XYZ file of C-alpha atoms in Angstrom:
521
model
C 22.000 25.315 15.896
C 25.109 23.192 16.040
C 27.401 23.418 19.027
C 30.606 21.906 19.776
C 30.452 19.621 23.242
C 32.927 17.625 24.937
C 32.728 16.164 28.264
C 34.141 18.579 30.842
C 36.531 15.656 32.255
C 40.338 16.637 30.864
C 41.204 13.240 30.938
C 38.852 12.544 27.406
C 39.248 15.747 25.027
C 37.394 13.775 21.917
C 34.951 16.663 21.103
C 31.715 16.872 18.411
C 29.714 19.208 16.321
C 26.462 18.244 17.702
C 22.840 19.818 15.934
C 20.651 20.987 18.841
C 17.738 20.689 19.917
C 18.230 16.887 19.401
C 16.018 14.026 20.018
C 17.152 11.782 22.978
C 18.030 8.624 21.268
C 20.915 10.446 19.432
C 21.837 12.801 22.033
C 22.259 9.497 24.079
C 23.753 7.845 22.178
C 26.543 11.258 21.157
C 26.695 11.185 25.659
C 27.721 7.577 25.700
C 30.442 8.380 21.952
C 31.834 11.592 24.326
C 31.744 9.688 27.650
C 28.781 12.384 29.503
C 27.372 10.491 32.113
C 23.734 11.143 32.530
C 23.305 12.878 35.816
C 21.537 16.050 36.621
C 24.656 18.090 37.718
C 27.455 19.604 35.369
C 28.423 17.163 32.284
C 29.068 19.084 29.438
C 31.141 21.628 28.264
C 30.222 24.172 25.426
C 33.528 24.583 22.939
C 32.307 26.693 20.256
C 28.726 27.420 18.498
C 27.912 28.626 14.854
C 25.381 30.936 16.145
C 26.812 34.360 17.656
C 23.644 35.293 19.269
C 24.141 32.025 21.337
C 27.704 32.914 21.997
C 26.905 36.554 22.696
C 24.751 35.344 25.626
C 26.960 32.564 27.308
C 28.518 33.288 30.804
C 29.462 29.733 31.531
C 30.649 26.947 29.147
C 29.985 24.040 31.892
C 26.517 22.930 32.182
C 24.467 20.241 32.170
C 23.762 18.790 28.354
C 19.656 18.147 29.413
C 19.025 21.567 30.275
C 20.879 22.662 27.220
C 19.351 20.372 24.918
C 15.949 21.762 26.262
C 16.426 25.525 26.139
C 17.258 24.630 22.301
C 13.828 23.127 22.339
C 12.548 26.579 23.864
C 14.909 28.779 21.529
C 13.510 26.580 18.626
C 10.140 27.148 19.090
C 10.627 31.068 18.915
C 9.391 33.207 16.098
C 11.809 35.863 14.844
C 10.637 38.512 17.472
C 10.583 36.015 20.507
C 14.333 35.053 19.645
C 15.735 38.763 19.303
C 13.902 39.867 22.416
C 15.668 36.818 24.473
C 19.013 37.257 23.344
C 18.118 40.954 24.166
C 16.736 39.982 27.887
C 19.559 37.864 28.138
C 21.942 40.424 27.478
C 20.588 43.157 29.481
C 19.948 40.495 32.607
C 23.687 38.901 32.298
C 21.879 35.398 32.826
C 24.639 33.088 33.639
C 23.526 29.825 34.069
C 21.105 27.199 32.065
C 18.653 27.346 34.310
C 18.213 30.970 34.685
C 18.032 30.978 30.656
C 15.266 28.593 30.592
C 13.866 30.475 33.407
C 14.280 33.555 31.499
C 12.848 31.842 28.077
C 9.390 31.535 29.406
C 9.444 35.190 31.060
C 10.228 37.071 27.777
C 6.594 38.546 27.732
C 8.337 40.545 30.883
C 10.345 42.519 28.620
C 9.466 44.801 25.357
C 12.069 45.587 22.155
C 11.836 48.803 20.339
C 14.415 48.705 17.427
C 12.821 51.268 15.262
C 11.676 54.181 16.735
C 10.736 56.345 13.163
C 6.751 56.029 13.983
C 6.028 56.047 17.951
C 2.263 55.233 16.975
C 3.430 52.317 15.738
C 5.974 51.908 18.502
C 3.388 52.083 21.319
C 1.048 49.752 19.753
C 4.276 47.256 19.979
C 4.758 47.891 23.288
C 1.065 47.625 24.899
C 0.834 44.203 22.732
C 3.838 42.894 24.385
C 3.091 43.707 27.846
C -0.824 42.894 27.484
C -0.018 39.750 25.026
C -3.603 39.935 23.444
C -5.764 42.507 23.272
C -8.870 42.901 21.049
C -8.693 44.523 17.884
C -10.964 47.459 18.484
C -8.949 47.759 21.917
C -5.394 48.566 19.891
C -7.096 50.673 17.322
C -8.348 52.710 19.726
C -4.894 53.180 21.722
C -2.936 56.219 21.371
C 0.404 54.407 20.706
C 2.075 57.695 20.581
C 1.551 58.413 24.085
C 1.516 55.409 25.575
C 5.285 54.717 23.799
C 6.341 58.479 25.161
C 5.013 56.806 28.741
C 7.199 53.677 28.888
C 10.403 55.907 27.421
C 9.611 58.288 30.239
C 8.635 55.136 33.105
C 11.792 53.152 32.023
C 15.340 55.465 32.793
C 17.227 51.956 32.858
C 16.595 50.724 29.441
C 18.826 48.664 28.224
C 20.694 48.980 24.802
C 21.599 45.972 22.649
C 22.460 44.665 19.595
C 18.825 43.644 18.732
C 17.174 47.099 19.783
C 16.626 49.525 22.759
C 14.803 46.812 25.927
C 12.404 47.997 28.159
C 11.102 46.420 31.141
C 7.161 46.226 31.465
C 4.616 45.440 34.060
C 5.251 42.033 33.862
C 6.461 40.307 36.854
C 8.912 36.929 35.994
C 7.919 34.044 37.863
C 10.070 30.778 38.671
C 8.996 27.884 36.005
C 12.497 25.887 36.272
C 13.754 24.839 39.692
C 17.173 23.984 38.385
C 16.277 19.656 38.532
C 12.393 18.867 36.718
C 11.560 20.338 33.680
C 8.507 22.712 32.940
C 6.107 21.005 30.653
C 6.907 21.420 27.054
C 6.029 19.633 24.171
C 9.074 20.615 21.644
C 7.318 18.507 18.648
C 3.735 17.444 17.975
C 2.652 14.457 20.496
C 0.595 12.068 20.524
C -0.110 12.548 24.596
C 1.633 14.270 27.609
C 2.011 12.297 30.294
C 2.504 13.568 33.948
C 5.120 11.079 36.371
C 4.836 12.606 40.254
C 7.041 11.263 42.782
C 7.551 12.799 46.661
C 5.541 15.881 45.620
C 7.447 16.594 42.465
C 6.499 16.315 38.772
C 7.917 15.141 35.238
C 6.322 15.219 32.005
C 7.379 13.395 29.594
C 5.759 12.851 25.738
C 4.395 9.971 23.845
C 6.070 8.038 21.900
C 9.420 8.245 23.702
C 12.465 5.895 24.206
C 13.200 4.087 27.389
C 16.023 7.070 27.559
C 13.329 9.617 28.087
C 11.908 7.804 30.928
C 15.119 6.985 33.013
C 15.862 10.331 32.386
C 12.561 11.447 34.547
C 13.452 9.089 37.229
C 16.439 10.208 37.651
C 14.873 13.963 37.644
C 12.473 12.714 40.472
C 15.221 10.443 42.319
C 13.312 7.642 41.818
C 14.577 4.471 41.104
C 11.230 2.957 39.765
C 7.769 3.680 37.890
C 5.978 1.828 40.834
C 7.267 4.376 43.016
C 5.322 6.997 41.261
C 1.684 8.141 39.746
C 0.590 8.603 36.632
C -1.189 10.803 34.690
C -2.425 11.850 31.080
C -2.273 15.059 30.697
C -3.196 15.864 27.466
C -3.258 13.569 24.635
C -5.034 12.750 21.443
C -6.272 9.237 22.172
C -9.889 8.042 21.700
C -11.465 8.107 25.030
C -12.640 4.981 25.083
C -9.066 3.775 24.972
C -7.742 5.624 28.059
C -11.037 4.223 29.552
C -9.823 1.071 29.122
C -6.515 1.665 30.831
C -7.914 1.176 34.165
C -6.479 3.602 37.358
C -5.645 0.476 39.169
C -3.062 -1.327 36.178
C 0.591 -0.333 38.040
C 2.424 2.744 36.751
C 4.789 0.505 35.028
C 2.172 -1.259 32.699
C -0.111 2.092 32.469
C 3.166 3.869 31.103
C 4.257 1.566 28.696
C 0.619 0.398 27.618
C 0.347 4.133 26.492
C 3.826 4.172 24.832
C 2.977 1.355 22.429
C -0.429 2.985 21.607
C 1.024 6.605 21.012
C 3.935 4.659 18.536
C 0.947 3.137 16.567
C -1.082 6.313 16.676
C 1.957 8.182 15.422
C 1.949 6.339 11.942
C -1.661 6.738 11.712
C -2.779 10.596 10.600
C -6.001 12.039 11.856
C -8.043 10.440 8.809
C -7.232 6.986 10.335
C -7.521 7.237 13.712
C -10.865 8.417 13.086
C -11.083 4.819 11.580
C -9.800 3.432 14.104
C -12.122 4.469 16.273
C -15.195 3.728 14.074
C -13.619 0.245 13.857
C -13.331 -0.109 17.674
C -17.049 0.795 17.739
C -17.541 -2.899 15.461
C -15.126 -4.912 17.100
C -15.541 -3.501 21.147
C -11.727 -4.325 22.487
C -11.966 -4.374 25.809
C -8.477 -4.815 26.749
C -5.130 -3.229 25.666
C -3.802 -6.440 24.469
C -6.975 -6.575 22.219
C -6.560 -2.587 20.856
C -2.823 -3.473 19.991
C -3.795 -6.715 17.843
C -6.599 -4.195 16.606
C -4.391 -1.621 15.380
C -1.587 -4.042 13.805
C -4.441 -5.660 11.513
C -6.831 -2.435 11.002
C -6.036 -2.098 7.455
C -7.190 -5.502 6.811
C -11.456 -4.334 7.385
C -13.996 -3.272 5.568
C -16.636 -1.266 7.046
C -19.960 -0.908 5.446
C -21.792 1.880 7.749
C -25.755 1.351 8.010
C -25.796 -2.341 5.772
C -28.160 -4.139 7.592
C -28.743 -7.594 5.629
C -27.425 -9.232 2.871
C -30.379 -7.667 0.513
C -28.911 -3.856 1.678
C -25.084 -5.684 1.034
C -25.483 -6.931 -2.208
C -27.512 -3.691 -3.107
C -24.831 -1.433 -2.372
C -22.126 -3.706 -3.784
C -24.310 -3.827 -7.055
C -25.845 -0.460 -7.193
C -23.058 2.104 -5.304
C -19.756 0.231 -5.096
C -18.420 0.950 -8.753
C -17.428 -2.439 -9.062
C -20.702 -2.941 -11.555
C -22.097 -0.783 -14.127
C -25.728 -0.706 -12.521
C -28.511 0.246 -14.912
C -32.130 1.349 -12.727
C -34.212 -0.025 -15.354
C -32.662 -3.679 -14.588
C -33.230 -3.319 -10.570
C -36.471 -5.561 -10.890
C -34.567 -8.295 -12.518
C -31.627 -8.280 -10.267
C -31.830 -10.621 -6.504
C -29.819 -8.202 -4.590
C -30.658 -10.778 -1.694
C -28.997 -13.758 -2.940
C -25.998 -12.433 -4.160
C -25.447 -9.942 -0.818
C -25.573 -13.600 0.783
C -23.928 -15.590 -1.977
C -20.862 -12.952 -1.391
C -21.570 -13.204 2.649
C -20.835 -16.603 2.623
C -17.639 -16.429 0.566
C -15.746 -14.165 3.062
C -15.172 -13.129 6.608
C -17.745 -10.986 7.871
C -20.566 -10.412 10.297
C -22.782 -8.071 11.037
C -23.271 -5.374 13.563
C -25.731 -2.558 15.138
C -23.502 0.012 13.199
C -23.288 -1.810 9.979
C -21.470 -4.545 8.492
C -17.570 -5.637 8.659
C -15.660 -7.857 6.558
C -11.810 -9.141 7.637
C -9.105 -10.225 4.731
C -6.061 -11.076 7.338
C -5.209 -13.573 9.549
C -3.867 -12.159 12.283
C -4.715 -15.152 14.867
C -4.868 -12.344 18.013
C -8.005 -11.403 17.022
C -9.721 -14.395 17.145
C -11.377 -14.637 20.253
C -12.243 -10.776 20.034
C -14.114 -11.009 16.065
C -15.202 -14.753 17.845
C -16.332 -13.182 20.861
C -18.009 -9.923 19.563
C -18.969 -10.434 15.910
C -19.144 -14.481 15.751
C -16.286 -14.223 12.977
C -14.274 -16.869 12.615
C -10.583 -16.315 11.459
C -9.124 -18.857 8.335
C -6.100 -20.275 9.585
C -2.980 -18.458 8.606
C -2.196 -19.225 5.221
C 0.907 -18.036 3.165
C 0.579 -14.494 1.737
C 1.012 -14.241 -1.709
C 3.265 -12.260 -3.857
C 2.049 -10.221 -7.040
C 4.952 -8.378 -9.191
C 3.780 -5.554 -11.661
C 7.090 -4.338 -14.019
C 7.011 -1.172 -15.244
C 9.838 0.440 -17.321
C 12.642 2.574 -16.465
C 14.316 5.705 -17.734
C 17.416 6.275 -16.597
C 19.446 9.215 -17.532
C 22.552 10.979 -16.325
C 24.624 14.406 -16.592
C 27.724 12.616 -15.803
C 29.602 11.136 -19.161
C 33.244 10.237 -20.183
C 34.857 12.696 -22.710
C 36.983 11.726 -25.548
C 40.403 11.544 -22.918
C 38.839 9.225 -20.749
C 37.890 12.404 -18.014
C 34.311 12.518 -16.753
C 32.710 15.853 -16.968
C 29.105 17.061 -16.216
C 26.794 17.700 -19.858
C 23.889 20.130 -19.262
C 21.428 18.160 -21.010
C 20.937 14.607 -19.765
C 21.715 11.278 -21.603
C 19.689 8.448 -21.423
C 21.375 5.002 -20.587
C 21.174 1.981 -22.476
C 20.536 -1.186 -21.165
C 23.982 -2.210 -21.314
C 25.397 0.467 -20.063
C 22.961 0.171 -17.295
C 24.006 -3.009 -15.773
C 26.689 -1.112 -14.488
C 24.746 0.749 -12.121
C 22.450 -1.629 -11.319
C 24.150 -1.637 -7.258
C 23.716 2.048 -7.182
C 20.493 1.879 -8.141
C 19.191 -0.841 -5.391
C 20.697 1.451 -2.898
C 19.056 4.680 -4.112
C 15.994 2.712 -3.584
C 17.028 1.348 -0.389
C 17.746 5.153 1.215
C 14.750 6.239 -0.169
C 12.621 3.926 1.997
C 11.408 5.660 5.349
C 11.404 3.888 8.808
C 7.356 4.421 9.084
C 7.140 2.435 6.125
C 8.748 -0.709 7.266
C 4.895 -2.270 8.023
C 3.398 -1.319 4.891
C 5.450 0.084 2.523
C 3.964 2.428 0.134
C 0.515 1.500 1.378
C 1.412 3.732 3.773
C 0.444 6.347 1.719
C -3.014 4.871 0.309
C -5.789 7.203 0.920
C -8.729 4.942 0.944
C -10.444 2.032 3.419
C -11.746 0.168 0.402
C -10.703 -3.855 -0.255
C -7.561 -2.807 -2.239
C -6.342 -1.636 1.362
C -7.408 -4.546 3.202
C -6.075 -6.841 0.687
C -2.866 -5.645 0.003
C -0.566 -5.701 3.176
C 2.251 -4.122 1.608
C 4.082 -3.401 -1.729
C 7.943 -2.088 -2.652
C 10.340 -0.754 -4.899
C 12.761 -2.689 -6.324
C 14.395 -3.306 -10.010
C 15.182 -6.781 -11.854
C 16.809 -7.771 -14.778
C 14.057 -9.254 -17.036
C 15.773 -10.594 -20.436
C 18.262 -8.593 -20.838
C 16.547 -5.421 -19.496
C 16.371 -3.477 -16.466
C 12.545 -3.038 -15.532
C 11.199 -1.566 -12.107
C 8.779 -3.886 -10.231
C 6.225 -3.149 -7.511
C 6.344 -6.281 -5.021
C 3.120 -6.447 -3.641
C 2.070 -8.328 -0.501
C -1.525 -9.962 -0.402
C -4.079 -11.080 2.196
C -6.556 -11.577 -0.843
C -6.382 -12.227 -4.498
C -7.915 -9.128 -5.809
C -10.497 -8.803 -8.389
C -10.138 -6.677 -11.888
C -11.499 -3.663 -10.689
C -8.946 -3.475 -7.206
C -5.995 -4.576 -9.644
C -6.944 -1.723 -11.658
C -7.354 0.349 -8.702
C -3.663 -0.414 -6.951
C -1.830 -0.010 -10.557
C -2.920 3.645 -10.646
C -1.722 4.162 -6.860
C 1.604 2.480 -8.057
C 1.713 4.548 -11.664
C 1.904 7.858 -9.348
C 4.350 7.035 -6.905
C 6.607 5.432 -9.595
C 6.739 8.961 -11.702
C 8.409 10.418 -8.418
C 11.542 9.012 -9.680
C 14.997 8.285 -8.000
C 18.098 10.365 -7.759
C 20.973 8.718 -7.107
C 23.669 10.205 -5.488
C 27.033 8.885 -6.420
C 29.818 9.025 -9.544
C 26.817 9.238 -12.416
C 26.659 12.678 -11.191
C 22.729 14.252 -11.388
C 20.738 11.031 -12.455
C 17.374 9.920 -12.403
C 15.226 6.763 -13.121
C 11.868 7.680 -14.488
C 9.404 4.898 -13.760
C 6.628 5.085 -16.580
């Protein structure tokens, strides 16, 4: 919801319209614009909200902006039901401060919400599901919601009226989850890990990847000055567990912390379909150090596996027979020396074999040496200069956005395609449609990003872009494409068609053409 803060200081009265719940990097950053001091006591004050329920509930504008940016989080992760029957709670408990409404957000389960009372079946079925939580299926078919609703009505005299429904108190007895200075644990977005900070008997949580922000922050929960004053602990977490393994219990809070950080910021970019890569890859290569994972994860793309291939006669079978890169015919296999050309290829590239199969490398990345050295007996080419490959496409760019006969612009409902000429025009506009359109997880790789397979075309090319170029006279789109590799027919093939279907995704630029588009064919 967005809510108007200012600092609660009269001397500075600048105030913003501020979207919460809000990540901590921008909330920060809005705390340093308003002058909020970050401090567990009283730093904000609430001016005005665009959601009445909000306002409905509000005893005291002053509070602190942490607790309110986290019963957001709480308010956030409601479904429609679990919203109306806090506001309702709220209401009928005359909650004043933050931390009794956070206290209260995680006791809602206490409390029941009738708001249409036309079938008491139905009703009491609502009601024994609220208090119980879950019950089994046969269990609430079997209930007779009818009497059991006529039972609470008669058990609760002091129901409570509100704008959301009649509110009933159940069985349920609140407990204290928020002691008014550390946070419950609550993991507002989807994590990599949870990690667990405890300091003179009290606990933080705080979730990875997170800013330096997010950390202070806990210390300053804990009244701690440092991480080496405190112990750590995963708590949950979707690492492999031979990496947390590896993060010894003895490394210093400090290191453990921020070891885990830069892990859970390259396991973030990753999807489950390659960190299950990952961790067949670490079952090749055997890091055994943190340093070792990181250099591991910066140049995964760049490997090949090839599960179960034994010897060069099993490579150069499967690369013959199974890869698609030849047509194979079965009555030819007696003719063919699968041997000397698995070997022949063997000794062209970077590879080696291992008791799970066998691995090829296309990078360079020099902090792997030792490790592939070490491990496989690989030996890394010195780094040489990528190259660059350009493939042009061209563009289609139309627009509802023309000048009339008196010079006026005015929106057409069919769309007019640009010429050339008239094109050059636009050609800024353009650039920077492309520009916003980029994403930050796709500074490393680009649109590689979003290439599904762990084939050579992946390992060889380390990134390609958008962008547009003038080309005799005419505006053509070109895919930039980084390479480890020069690639072979079939993988050229291979990338074009990636690049064909994220070029017919268009642009849209948003400026004085009105509704445009380029249409890359």
């Amino acid at each position: 919801m967005d809510i108007t803060i200012k600092s609660p200081s009269s001397i500075n009265e600048k105030m913003k319209i501020v979207r919460f719940p809000s990540d901590e990097e921008r909330l920060y950053g809005i705390c340093n614009e308003l002058g909020i001091k970050m401090t567990t006591g009283t730093n904000c004050y609430i001016v005005d909200t665009d959601n009445k329920d909000f306002l409905g509930i509000l005893q005291d504008n002053t509070c602190n902006i942490d607790e309110l940016n986290y019963l957001m989080k709480r308010i956030d992760g409601f479904v429609e039901r679990e919203r109306k029957q806090f506001y309702a709670s709220a209401l009928a408990e005359k909650s004043k401060t933050m931390a009794e409404l956070i206290n209260l957000s995680f006791n809602t389960h206490c409390y029941s919400l009738v708001s249409d009372f036309s079938n008491l079946n139905r009703v009491g079925k609502d009601l024994y599901l609220s208090e119980k939580q879950a019950v089994a299926t046969r269990e609430l078919d079997e209930l007779d919601g009818e009497s059991f609703a006529m039972e609470v009505i008669k058990n609760n005299p002091n129901s409570t009226i509100t704008p959301y429904g009649v509110l009933y108190k159940n069985n349920n007895e609140p407990y204290q989850v928020y002691d008014g200075r550390h946070f419950p644990p609550y993991q507002w977005q989807e994590k990599i890990a949870t990690v667990q900070i405890t300091a003179k008997g009290e606990n933080e949580f705080i979730y990875l990847p997170c800013s330096d922000i997010e950390i202070n922050k806990a210390l300053m929960r804990l009244e701690t000055a440092s991480l080496y004053d405190c112990e750590v602990a995963v708590d949950s977490h979707n690492f492999p567990e031979r990496i947390l393994n590896i993060i010894s219990d003895d490394v210093t809070p400090l290191i453990k912390i921020y070891a885990l950080n830069n892990l859970a910021n390259h396991f973030e970019q990753m999807g489950n379909k390659d960190i299950k890569y990952f961790e067949k890859l670490m079952g090749y290569v055997n890091p055994q150090t943190i340093d070792e994972i990181l250099a591991l994860t910066e140049s995964m793309y760049e490997f090949e596996i090839y599960d179960g291939i034994k010897d060069a006669e099993s490579y150069g079978r499967y690369i013959i027979c199974e890869s698609g890169h030849f047509e194979y015919d079965d009555n030819l296999e007696e003719y063919i020396d699968f041997k000397r050309y698995g070997g022949e290829k063997i000794a062209n590239e970077v590879g080696a074999f291992s008791t799970n199969g066998y691995l090829v490398y296309h990078g360079h990345n020099q902090e792997l040496s030792n490790l592939l050295s070490k491990n496989l007996g690989m030996v890394i080419p010195k780094q040489k200069e990528q190259q660059v490959l350009k493939l042009y496409m061209p563009l289609k760019i139309t627009t509802y956005d023309v000048e009339n006969e008196y010079g006026y612009h005015e929106t057409v409902d069919e769309p007019l395609e640009l010429s050339n000429y008239e094109v050059t025009n636009y050609i800024d506009e353009i650039m920077e449609a492309i520009e916003k359109d980029n994403l930050p997880e796709e500074n490393q790789r680009g649109l590689m990003r979003y290439y599904d397979d762990h084939d050579s075309v992946n390992a060889k090319v380390s990134k390609y872009v958008f962008f547009v170029e003038m080309i005799d006279g005419e505006l053509l789109g070109v895919a930039v494409l980084t390479l480890n590799d020069n690639l072979t027919p079939q993988e050229l093939e291979k990338i074009k068609d990636d690049i064909t279907g994220q070029a017919s995704d268009g642009y849209v630029l948003k400026n004085n053409m009105g509704p445009s588009g380029i249409e890359m064919l």
